[in-house]
């Protein structure tokens, strides 16, 4: 029962912070400029693998046509001390072959900012989505079938500035994943931290932070009680980071960084606790006003209590080039993480990957965009061992047919190749959307 109270207190504090900010900012709402943008999107998707089935016998891929009708609304408020942005896009989704599964999707977000004093500001954000689409841009684990799941995320942050580049901050966050598929565990994560960015002079500065996070996993059953979370999988994680910055000139900044992470499960499985020692060196280079480059080399070791240590040397790289009518970005990354609020909660993993993305405005009415992503995930705690190659690609063309009407034609490719054959799948998806929206928001 103590765990339930602790979790509820976290949720209550987040709600309290949101309500407090709205009450304190209420007197300023009348002095804010308000912009409202309504929209209506209707579209049709075609997928050749409706439930992400693999190629094994008895698991044949099925195609499906999916029609969507989505009214949407954005409200932006900008005041002297207050900013507020609200977006809501419900969508009625209709299937061709499986019309009995028609349902409402929801996507909502809210961000509020309050400049309490000249030096102190507060930001609150909240995101919610409800869908049964098995492809989730933020979750690269595997979700089979079509069952509704809800995802919530919220964050509160306070910043105090005491110089042109110096900041103290504190933050808290909460997120959860709830699934109607009873074979997938619900999970939640919450935590908080604090940090400081301080420059001693024009050349030398430090960036330090500490964070503590908790994760809880629910037993696969129909109960909604937090007491049903499996103690054997719950964990808490503490991390501290120190970064020393050296500005060589106005374009080039180098850094040395060390991060220490202590990952602890419940006492019943304490032998699986571990620490991560992560050192890095890197450079950030503003090549020109239209080109940025950064590179960082990490070396980290996972120190396991009763097993041989594991080490990796990933390289993080980013290059962005902006043109008058578009941009190109290439990024490569590597590191480690832990699966929380994911379709598969399968522990610690090491990842490597890269993305190439571009967008271009060909004419005043015609534009395009494309991106290719590859990620490699090595799930170190899985028995038998598991590693996945994840491929994502997308491209789209947008045509402004009139001041109020835009058409978009899109294509996406999603695939997983795993050393466990049952995890493989390939999906091709095409879409055509019509968006009705005013060329300019309504201002009040």
Short mmCIF file of C-alpha atoms in Angstrom, two decimals:
data_model
loop_
_atom_site.label_atom_id
_atom_site.label_comp_id
_atom_site.label_asym_id
_atom_site.label_seq_id
_atom_site.Cartn_x
_atom_site.Cartn_y
_atom_site.Cartn_z
CA UNK A 1 0.00 0.00 0.00
CA UNK A 2 2.95 2.33 0.62
CA UNK A 3 3.99 2.10 -3.06
CA UNK A 4 0.50 3.08 -4.16
CA UNK A 5 0.56 6.20 -2.00
CA UNK A 6 4.02 7.13 -3.25
CA UNK A 7 2.97 6.92 -6.88
CA UNK A 8 -0.28 8.78 -6.27
CA UNK A 9 1.65 11.60 -4.59
CA UNK A 10 3.74 11.96 -7.76
CA UNK A 11 0.64 12.25 -9.94
CA UNK A 12 -0.99 14.66 -7.50
CA UNK A 13 2.05 16.95 -7.50
CA UNK A 14 2.03 17.13 -11.30
CA UNK A 15 -1.68 17.98 -11.33
CA UNK A 16 -1.18 20.52 -8.53
CA UNK A 17 1.60 22.26 -10.48
CA UNK A 18 -0.60 22.51 -13.58
CA UNK A 19 -3.56 23.93 -11.66
CA UNK A 20 -1.35 26.33 -9.71
CA UNK A 21 0.17 27.74 -12.89
CA UNK A 22 -3.23 28.31 -14.48
CA UNK A 23 -4.56 30.06 -11.35
CA UNK A 24 -1.51 32.31 -11.05
CA UNK A 25 -1.63 33.19 -14.73
CA UNK A 26 -5.37 33.81 -14.86
CA UNK A 27 -5.11 37.61 -14.27
CA UNK A 28 -2.80 37.91 -17.30
CA UNK A 29 -5.00 36.00 -19.78
CA UNK A 30 -6.93 39.14 -20.70
CA UNK A 31 -3.72 40.82 -21.91
CA UNK A 32 -2.61 37.94 -24.13
CA UNK A 33 -2.93 37.65 -27.91
CA UNK A 34 -4.88 34.54 -28.89
CA UNK A 35 -4.62 32.67 -32.19
CA UNK A 36 -7.06 29.87 -33.13
CA UNK A 37 -6.49 27.52 -36.08
CA UNK A 38 -9.23 24.99 -36.93
CA UNK A 39 -8.58 22.21 -39.45
CA UNK A 40 -10.21 19.18 -40.97
CA UNK A 41 -8.18 16.26 -42.33
CA UNK A 42 -9.58 13.34 -44.25
CA UNK A 43 -7.42 10.59 -45.64
CA UNK A 44 -7.02 6.99 -46.63
CA UNK A 45 -4.16 4.58 -45.85
CA UNK A 46 -3.28 1.28 -47.46
CA UNK A 47 -1.16 -1.23 -45.56
CA UNK A 48 0.00 -4.61 -46.85
CA UNK A 49 0.55 -5.93 -43.31
CA UNK A 50 -2.33 -4.83 -41.11
CA UNK A 51 -1.18 -6.56 -37.89
CA UNK A 52 2.60 -6.76 -38.57
CA UNK A 53 2.52 -10.52 -39.06
CA UNK A 54 5.77 -12.35 -39.76
CA UNK A 55 6.45 -14.74 -42.65
CA UNK A 56 6.13 -17.93 -40.63
CA UNK A 57 3.45 -20.50 -41.58
CA UNK A 58 0.08 -19.66 -40.03
CA UNK A 59 0.94 -15.95 -39.74
CA UNK A 60 0.04 -14.60 -43.16
CA UNK A 61 0.13 -10.82 -43.70
CA UNK A 62 -3.23 -9.19 -44.42
CA UNK A 63 -3.80 -5.98 -46.38
CA UNK A 64 -6.29 -3.31 -45.33
CA UNK A 65 -7.68 0.06 -46.39
CA UNK A 66 -8.07 2.53 -43.52
CA UNK A 67 -10.09 5.76 -43.80
CA UNK A 68 -9.66 8.64 -41.35
CA UNK A 69 -11.73 11.76 -40.65
CA UNK A 70 -10.05 14.13 -38.22
CA UNK A 71 -11.30 17.54 -37.07
CA UNK A 72 -8.56 19.44 -35.26
CA UNK A 73 -7.94 22.64 -33.36
CA UNK A 74 -4.89 24.62 -32.22
CA UNK A 75 -5.04 27.47 -29.72
CA UNK A 76 -1.96 29.62 -29.07
CA UNK A 77 -1.87 32.35 -26.46
CA UNK A 78 1.07 34.71 -26.14
CA UNK A 79 1.19 37.24 -23.34
CA UNK A 80 3.84 39.34 -21.71
CA UNK A 81 4.48 36.72 -19.03
CA UNK A 82 2.30 33.83 -20.15
CA UNK A 83 2.40 31.45 -23.10
CA UNK A 84 0.01 28.61 -23.77
CA UNK A 85 -0.25 26.21 -26.73
CA UNK A 86 -3.05 23.64 -27.03
CA UNK A 87 -3.54 21.07 -29.81
CA UNK A 88 -6.24 18.44 -30.16
CA UNK A 89 -6.81 16.09 -33.10
CA UNK A 90 -9.45 13.39 -32.63
CA UNK A 91 -9.81 11.03 -35.58
CA UNK A 92 -12.55 8.59 -36.46
CA UNK A 93 -10.83 5.56 -38.01
CA UNK A 94 -12.73 3.18 -40.30
CA UNK A 95 -11.52 -0.17 -41.64
CA UNK A 96 -12.58 -1.78 -44.89
CA UNK A 97 -12.40 -5.51 -44.04
CA UNK A 98 -12.74 -5.11 -40.28
CA UNK A 99 -15.50 -2.52 -40.02
CA UNK A 100 -16.49 -3.84 -36.58
CA UNK A 101 -13.20 -2.40 -35.27
CA UNK A 102 -13.93 1.23 -36.21
CA UNK A 103 -12.95 3.55 -33.35
CA UNK A 104 -11.86 7.05 -32.27
CA UNK A 105 -8.18 7.93 -32.12
CA UNK A 106 -7.03 10.88 -30.01
CA UNK A 107 -3.90 13.03 -30.01
CA UNK A 108 -3.57 16.00 -27.67
CA UNK A 109 -0.78 18.19 -26.36
CA UNK A 110 -0.49 21.23 -24.13
CA UNK A 111 2.48 23.43 -23.28
CA UNK A 112 2.36 26.33 -20.85
CA UNK A 113 5.09 28.82 -19.98
CA UNK A 114 5.09 31.41 -17.20
CA UNK A 115 7.80 34.02 -16.76
CA UNK A 116 7.28 34.62 -13.04
CA UNK A 117 10.10 37.16 -12.70
CA UNK A 118 12.82 38.58 -14.88
CA UNK A 119 15.05 35.64 -13.94
CA UNK A 120 12.71 32.74 -13.16
CA UNK A 121 10.40 30.87 -15.54
CA UNK A 122 8.27 27.72 -15.45
CA UNK A 123 7.24 25.29 -18.19
CA UNK A 124 4.56 22.61 -18.04
CA UNK A 125 3.87 20.14 -20.85
CA UNK A 126 1.48 17.27 -21.39
CA UNK A 127 1.05 14.82 -24.29
CA UNK A 128 -1.61 12.18 -24.77
CA UNK A 129 -2.26 9.68 -27.55
CA UNK A 130 -4.80 6.89 -27.96
CA UNK A 131 -4.41 4.59 -30.95
CA UNK A 132 -4.21 0.99 -32.07
CA UNK A 133 -1.59 1.55 -34.76
CA UNK A 134 1.21 -0.96 -33.94
CA UNK A 135 3.87 1.40 -35.36
CA UNK A 136 5.00 3.90 -32.73
CA UNK A 137 7.73 6.37 -33.70
CA UNK A 138 9.04 6.48 -30.12
CA UNK A 139 8.91 2.73 -29.43
CA UNK A 140 10.97 0.40 -31.60
CA UNK A 141 9.99 -2.80 -29.77
CA UNK A 142 7.44 -5.08 -31.46
CA UNK A 143 3.67 -4.78 -31.04
CA UNK A 144 1.52 -7.39 -32.79
CA UNK A 145 -2.15 -7.09 -33.72
CA UNK A 146 -4.48 -4.12 -33.43
CA UNK A 147 -5.45 -3.28 -29.86
CA UNK A 148 -5.93 0.19 -28.41
CA UNK A 149 -3.24 1.61 -26.14
CA UNK A 150 -2.96 4.96 -24.33
CA UNK A 151 0.25 6.89 -23.75
CA UNK A 152 0.54 9.80 -21.30
CA UNK A 153 3.56 12.04 -20.73
CA UNK A 154 3.92 15.16 -18.58
CA UNK A 155 6.81 17.30 -17.42
CA UNK A 156 7.27 20.32 -15.16
CA UNK A 157 10.43 22.44 -15.19
CA UNK A 158 11.59 25.58 -13.38
CA UNK A 159 14.56 27.63 -14.65
CA UNK A 160 16.41 30.37 -12.80
CA UNK A 161 18.85 32.47 -14.82
CA UNK A 162 21.65 34.33 -13.07
CA UNK A 163 23.70 35.49 -16.00
CA UNK A 164 23.73 35.61 -19.77
CA UNK A 165 24.46 31.86 -20.02
CA UNK A 166 24.08 30.62 -16.44
CA UNK A 167 21.05 28.60 -15.35
CA UNK A 168 19.80 26.59 -12.39
CA UNK A 169 16.91 24.22 -13.09
CA UNK A 170 14.72 21.56 -11.51
CA UNK A 171 12.34 19.21 -13.29
CA UNK A 172 9.87 16.38 -12.71
CA UNK A 173 8.23 13.99 -15.16
CA UNK A 174 5.64 11.25 -15.31
CA UNK A 175 4.61 8.86 -18.10
CA UNK A 176 2.58 5.71 -18.48
CA UNK A 177 1.45 3.19 -21.06
CA UNK A 178 -1.88 1.37 -20.77
CA UNK A 179 -2.81 -1.47 -23.14
CA UNK A 180 -6.12 -3.13 -23.94
CA UNK A 181 -4.08 -6.11 -25.15
CA UNK A 182 -3.89 -8.28 -22.03
CA UNK A 183 -0.69 -9.94 -23.29
CA UNK A 184 1.22 -6.64 -23.01
CA UNK A 185 2.27 -5.23 -19.65
CA UNK A 186 1.15 -1.78 -18.59
CA UNK A 187 4.00 0.28 -17.22
CA UNK A 188 4.84 3.69 -15.84
CA UNK A 189 7.87 5.81 -15.09
CA UNK A 190 8.34 8.92 -13.00
CA UNK A 191 11.17 10.91 -11.57
CA UNK A 192 12.91 14.22 -11.31
CA UNK A 193 16.20 16.00 -11.13
CA UNK A 194 18.11 19.25 -10.97
CA UNK A 195 21.07 20.79 -12.70
CA UNK A 196 23.19 23.83 -13.42
CA UNK A 197 24.94 25.40 -16.40
CA UNK A 198 27.64 27.85 -15.36
CA UNK A 199 30.35 29.67 -17.30
CA UNK A 200 33.34 30.85 -15.25
CA UNK A 201 34.45 33.11 -18.09
CA UNK A 202 34.12 33.34 -21.86
CA UNK A 203 36.14 30.13 -22.36
CA UNK A 204 35.38 27.71 -19.52
CA UNK A 205 32.09 26.40 -18.21
CA UNK A 206 30.46 23.38 -16.55
CA UNK A 207 27.16 21.56 -17.00
CA UNK A 208 26.14 19.25 -14.16
CA UNK A 209 22.92 17.37 -13.36
CA UNK A 210 21.49 14.67 -11.11
CA UNK A 211 18.36 12.60 -11.74
CA UNK A 212 16.41 9.86 -10.00
CA UNK A 213 13.82 7.79 -11.87
CA UNK A 214 11.51 4.91 -10.99
CA UNK A 215 9.78 2.37 -13.26
CA UNK A 216 6.94 0.00 -12.40
CA UNK A 217 5.48 -2.85 -14.43
CA UNK A 218 2.05 -4.33 -14.05
CA UNK A 219 1.13 -8.00 -14.05
CA UNK A 220 -0.65 -9.16 -17.18
CA UNK A 221 -4.22 -9.27 -15.88
CA UNK A 222 -7.38 -7.17 -15.91
CA UNK A 223 -6.89 -5.48 -12.55
CA UNK A 224 -6.23 -1.74 -12.34
CA UNK A 225 -4.65 -1.75 -8.86
CA UNK A 226 -1.05 -0.58 -8.60
CA UNK A 227 -0.56 -3.36 -6.04
CA UNK A 228 -0.50 -5.75 -9.00
CA UNK A 229 2.78 -4.37 -10.33
CA UNK A 230 5.42 -7.09 -10.36
CA UNK A 231 8.02 -6.32 -7.69
CA UNK A 232 10.54 -8.50 -9.52
CA UNK A 233 10.77 -6.05 -12.43
CA UNK A 234 10.38 -2.67 -10.73
CA UNK A 235 13.54 -0.59 -10.50
CA UNK A 236 14.93 2.79 -9.59
CA UNK A 237 17.83 4.51 -11.26
CA UNK A 238 20.09 7.31 -10.09
CA UNK A 239 22.39 9.15 -12.48
CA UNK A 240 24.79 12.06 -12.20
CA UNK A 241 26.54 13.89 -15.02
CA UNK A 242 29.41 16.39 -15.11
CA UNK A 243 30.48 18.10 -18.32
CA UNK A 244 33.40 20.50 -18.71
CA UNK A 245 33.01 22.90 -21.66
CA UNK A 246 35.84 24.72 -23.44
CA UNK A 247 34.94 27.45 -25.94
CA UNK A 248 37.83 27.88 -28.36
CA UNK A 249 36.12 30.62 -30.36
CA UNK A 250 32.59 31.72 -31.19
CA UNK A 251 32.17 28.74 -33.54
CA UNK A 252 33.92 25.83 -31.81
CA UNK A 253 33.20 24.37 -28.36
CA UNK A 254 34.74 21.19 -27.00
CA UNK A 255 33.77 19.15 -23.96
CA UNK A 256 34.77 16.35 -21.62
CA UNK A 257 31.94 14.49 -19.91
CA UNK A 258 31.42 11.78 -17.34
CA UNK A 259 28.10 10.17 -16.36
CA UNK A 260 27.55 7.66 -13.59
CA UNK A 261 24.39 5.53 -13.43
CA UNK A 262 23.32 3.24 -10.58
CA UNK A 263 20.51 0.87 -11.62
CA UNK A 264 18.84 -1.07 -8.81
CA UNK A 265 16.08 -3.64 -8.92
CA UNK A 266 14.08 -4.77 -5.91
CA UNK A 267 16.05 -6.64 -3.27
CA UNK A 268 14.70 -10.01 -4.38
CA UNK A 269 16.88 -9.92 -7.49
CA UNK A 270 19.67 -7.68 -6.21
CA UNK A 271 22.30 -9.82 -7.93
CA UNK A 272 21.23 -8.27 -11.26
CA UNK A 273 21.92 -4.67 -10.13
CA UNK A 274 24.56 -2.83 -12.12
CA UNK A 275 26.42 0.44 -12.57
CA UNK A 276 27.35 2.23 -15.79
CA UNK A 277 30.51 4.34 -16.10
CA UNK A 278 30.22 6.55 -19.19
CA UNK A 279 32.97 8.92 -20.37
CA UNK A 280 32.82 11.09 -23.48
CA UNK A 281 34.76 13.70 -25.42
CA UNK A 282 33.28 15.82 -28.18
CA UNK A 283 33.24 18.95 -30.31
CA UNK A 284 30.40 21.23 -31.46
CA UNK A 285 31.20 23.35 -34.52
CA UNK A 286 28.98 26.05 -36.04
CA UNK A 287 30.59 25.86 -39.48
CA UNK A 288 28.47 28.71 -40.84
CA UNK A 289 25.10 30.36 -40.25
CA UNK A 290 23.54 27.54 -42.29
CA UNK A 291 25.63 24.52 -41.21
CA UNK A 292 26.16 22.86 -37.82
CA UNK A 293 28.34 19.88 -36.94
CA UNK A 294 28.91 17.94 -33.72
CA UNK A 295 30.70 14.73 -32.83
CA UNK A 296 31.09 12.88 -29.53
CA UNK A 297 32.93 9.66 -28.75
CA UNK A 298 31.75 7.65 -25.75
CA UNK A 299 33.26 4.77 -23.87
CA UNK A 300 31.00 3.14 -21.31
CA UNK A 301 31.19 0.05 -19.14
CA UNK A 302 28.29 -1.81 -17.54
CA UNK A 303 29.59 -3.21 -14.28
CA UNK A 304 27.52 -6.30 -13.43
CA UNK A 305 27.67 -7.66 -9.90
CA UNK A 306 28.11 -11.36 -10.69
CA UNK A 307 28.97 -11.32 -14.41
CA UNK A 308 31.68 -10.15 -16.74
CA UNK A 309 31.66 -6.41 -17.47
CA UNK A 310 30.36 -5.18 -20.84
CA UNK A 311 31.88 -2.22 -22.71
CA UNK A 312 30.97 -0.28 -25.85
CA UNK A 313 32.45 2.66 -27.80
CA UNK A 314 29.66 4.46 -29.68
CA UNK A 315 30.12 7.62 -31.76
CA UNK A 316 27.42 10.30 -31.83
CA UNK A 317 27.52 12.56 -34.87
CA UNK A 318 25.22 15.23 -36.30
CA UNK A 319 25.52 17.36 -39.44
CA UNK A 320 22.82 19.81 -40.55
CA UNK A 321 22.83 21.94 -43.69
CA UNK A 322 20.10 24.54 -44.23
CA UNK A 323 19.26 26.00 -47.62
CA UNK A 324 16.99 28.87 -48.52
CA UNK A 325 14.30 26.34 -49.52
CA UNK A 326 15.08 23.29 -47.39
CA UNK A 327 17.51 21.37 -45.21
CA UNK A 328 19.45 18.11 -44.97
CA UNK A 329 20.36 16.39 -41.69
CA UNK A 330 22.50 13.35 -41.03
CA UNK A 331 22.86 11.89 -37.56
CA UNK A 332 24.49 8.78 -36.12
CA UNK A 333 24.06 7.69 -32.53
CA UNK A 334 24.90 4.97 -30.08
CA UNK A 335 24.35 4.34 -26.42
CA UNK A 336 22.33 2.40 -23.87
CA UNK A 337 18.81 2.54 -22.48
CA UNK A 338 16.18 0.51 -20.64
CA UNK A 339 12.76 -0.42 -22.04
CA UNK A 340 10.07 1.40 -20.05
CA UNK A 341 6.56 2.35 -21.24
CA UNK A 342 7.20 0.13 -24.27
CA UNK A 343 5.25 -2.65 -25.98
CA UNK A 344 7.93 -5.10 -24.83
CA UNK A 345 9.54 -4.57 -21.43
CA UNK A 346 12.73 -6.53 -22.00
CA UNK A 347 15.32 -4.70 -19.99
CA UNK A 348 18.66 -3.09 -20.75
CA UNK A 349 19.86 -2.72 -24.34
CA UNK A 350 22.66 -1.19 -26.36
CA UNK A 351 21.77 0.65 -29.56
CA UNK A 352 23.48 1.96 -32.69
CA UNK A 353 21.91 3.68 -35.66
CA UNK A 354 21.59 6.63 -37.96
CA UNK A 355 19.11 8.87 -39.79
CA UNK A 356 19.28 10.82 -43.04
CA UNK A 357 16.46 13.34 -43.47
CA UNK A 358 15.73 16.10 -45.98
CA UNK A 359 12.97 18.54 -46.85
CA UNK A 360 12.67 20.94 -49.78
CA UNK A 361 10.22 23.55 -51.03
CA UNK A 362 10.21 23.18 -54.82
CA UNK A 363 7.70 25.95 -55.50
CA UNK A 364 5.34 28.12 -53.48
CA UNK A 365 2.70 25.35 -53.63
CA UNK A 366 4.80 22.19 -53.91
CA UNK A 367 7.13 20.69 -51.25
CA UNK A 368 8.57 17.32 -50.29
CA UNK A 369 10.33 15.51 -47.46
CA UNK A 370 12.05 12.15 -46.92
CA UNK A 371 13.89 10.26 -44.18
CA UNK A 372 15.68 6.93 -43.77
CA UNK A 373 16.45 5.45 -40.34
CA UNK A 374 18.33 2.36 -39.27
CA UNK A 375 18.64 1.17 -35.65
CA UNK A 376 20.36 -1.84 -34.13
CA UNK A 377 19.18 -2.97 -30.69
CA UNK A 378 21.06 -5.58 -28.65
CA UNK A 379 18.91 -6.66 -25.69
CA UNK A 380 21.57 -7.75 -23.22
CA UNK A 381 19.25 -9.18 -20.54
CA UNK A 382 17.18 -11.41 -22.83
CA UNK A 383 17.48 -15.20 -22.65
CA UNK A 384 17.95 -16.45 -25.32
CA UNK A 385 19.96 -13.50 -26.60
CA UNK A 386 18.13 -11.15 -28.94
CA UNK A 387 19.18 -8.42 -31.33
CA UNK A 388 16.97 -6.54 -33.80
CA UNK A 389 17.74 -4.55 -36.95
CA UNK A 390 14.99 -1.92 -37.35
CA UNK A 391 14.45 -0.15 -40.68
CA UNK A 392 12.20 2.88 -41.15
CA UNK A 393 11.78 4.99 -44.29
CA UNK A 394 9.27 7.64 -45.28
CA UNK A 395 8.71 10.18 -48.02
CA UNK A 396 5.95 12.59 -48.88
CA UNK A 397 4.83 15.26 -51.33
CA UNK A 398 2.54 18.15 -50.41
CA UNK A 399 0.51 20.17 -52.90
CA UNK A 400 -1.31 23.37 -51.96
CA UNK A 401 -4.39 23.12 -54.18
CA UNK A 402 -5.91 26.37 -52.92
CA UNK A 403 -5.50 28.81 -50.03
CA UNK A 404 -7.59 26.51 -47.80
CA UNK A 405 -6.86 23.07 -49.25
CA UNK A 406 -3.64 21.01 -49.20
CA UNK A 407 -3.10 17.44 -50.46
CA UNK A 408 -0.34 15.15 -49.20
CA UNK A 409 0.80 11.88 -50.73
CA UNK A 410 2.98 9.72 -48.49
CA UNK A 411 4.75 6.36 -48.25
CA UNK A 412 6.36 4.59 -45.27
CA UNK A 413 8.37 1.39 -44.98
CA UNK A 414 8.72 -0.43 -41.65
CA UNK A 415 10.69 -3.62 -41.08
CA UNK A 416 12.42 -5.65 -38.38
CA UNK A 417 15.04 -8.35 -38.94
CA UNK A 418 15.84 -10.22 -35.74
CA UNK A 419 18.02 -13.17 -34.79
CA UNK A 420 14.73 -14.61 -33.49
CA UNK A 421 12.82 -15.28 -36.70
CA UNK A 422 9.39 -14.94 -35.11
CA UNK A 423 10.06 -11.22 -34.53
CA UNK A 424 10.56 -10.38 -38.22
CA UNK A 425 8.03 -8.33 -40.18
CA UNK A 426 7.82 -6.04 -43.21
CA UNK A 427 5.13 -3.41 -43.81
CA UNK A 428 4.56 -1.04 -46.73
CA UNK A 429 2.08 1.76 -46.19
CA UNK A 430 0.76 4.44 -48.54
CA UNK A 431 -1.44 7.41 -47.66
CA UNK A 432 -3.37 10.25 -49.27
CA UNK A 433 -4.62 13.13 -47.12
CA UNK A 434 -6.64 16.27 -47.78
CA UNK A 435 -6.24 19.06 -45.22
CA UNK A 436 -8.67 21.96 -44.99
CA UNK A 437 -7.35 24.85 -42.90
CA UNK A 438 -7.38 28.66 -43.09
CA UNK A 439 -4.17 30.19 -44.52
CA UNK A 440 -3.80 32.29 -41.37
CA UNK A 441 -5.03 31.72 -37.80
CA UNK A 442 -7.92 33.72 -36.36
CA UNK A 443 -6.52 36.35 -34.01
CA UNK A 444 -8.25 37.87 -30.99
#
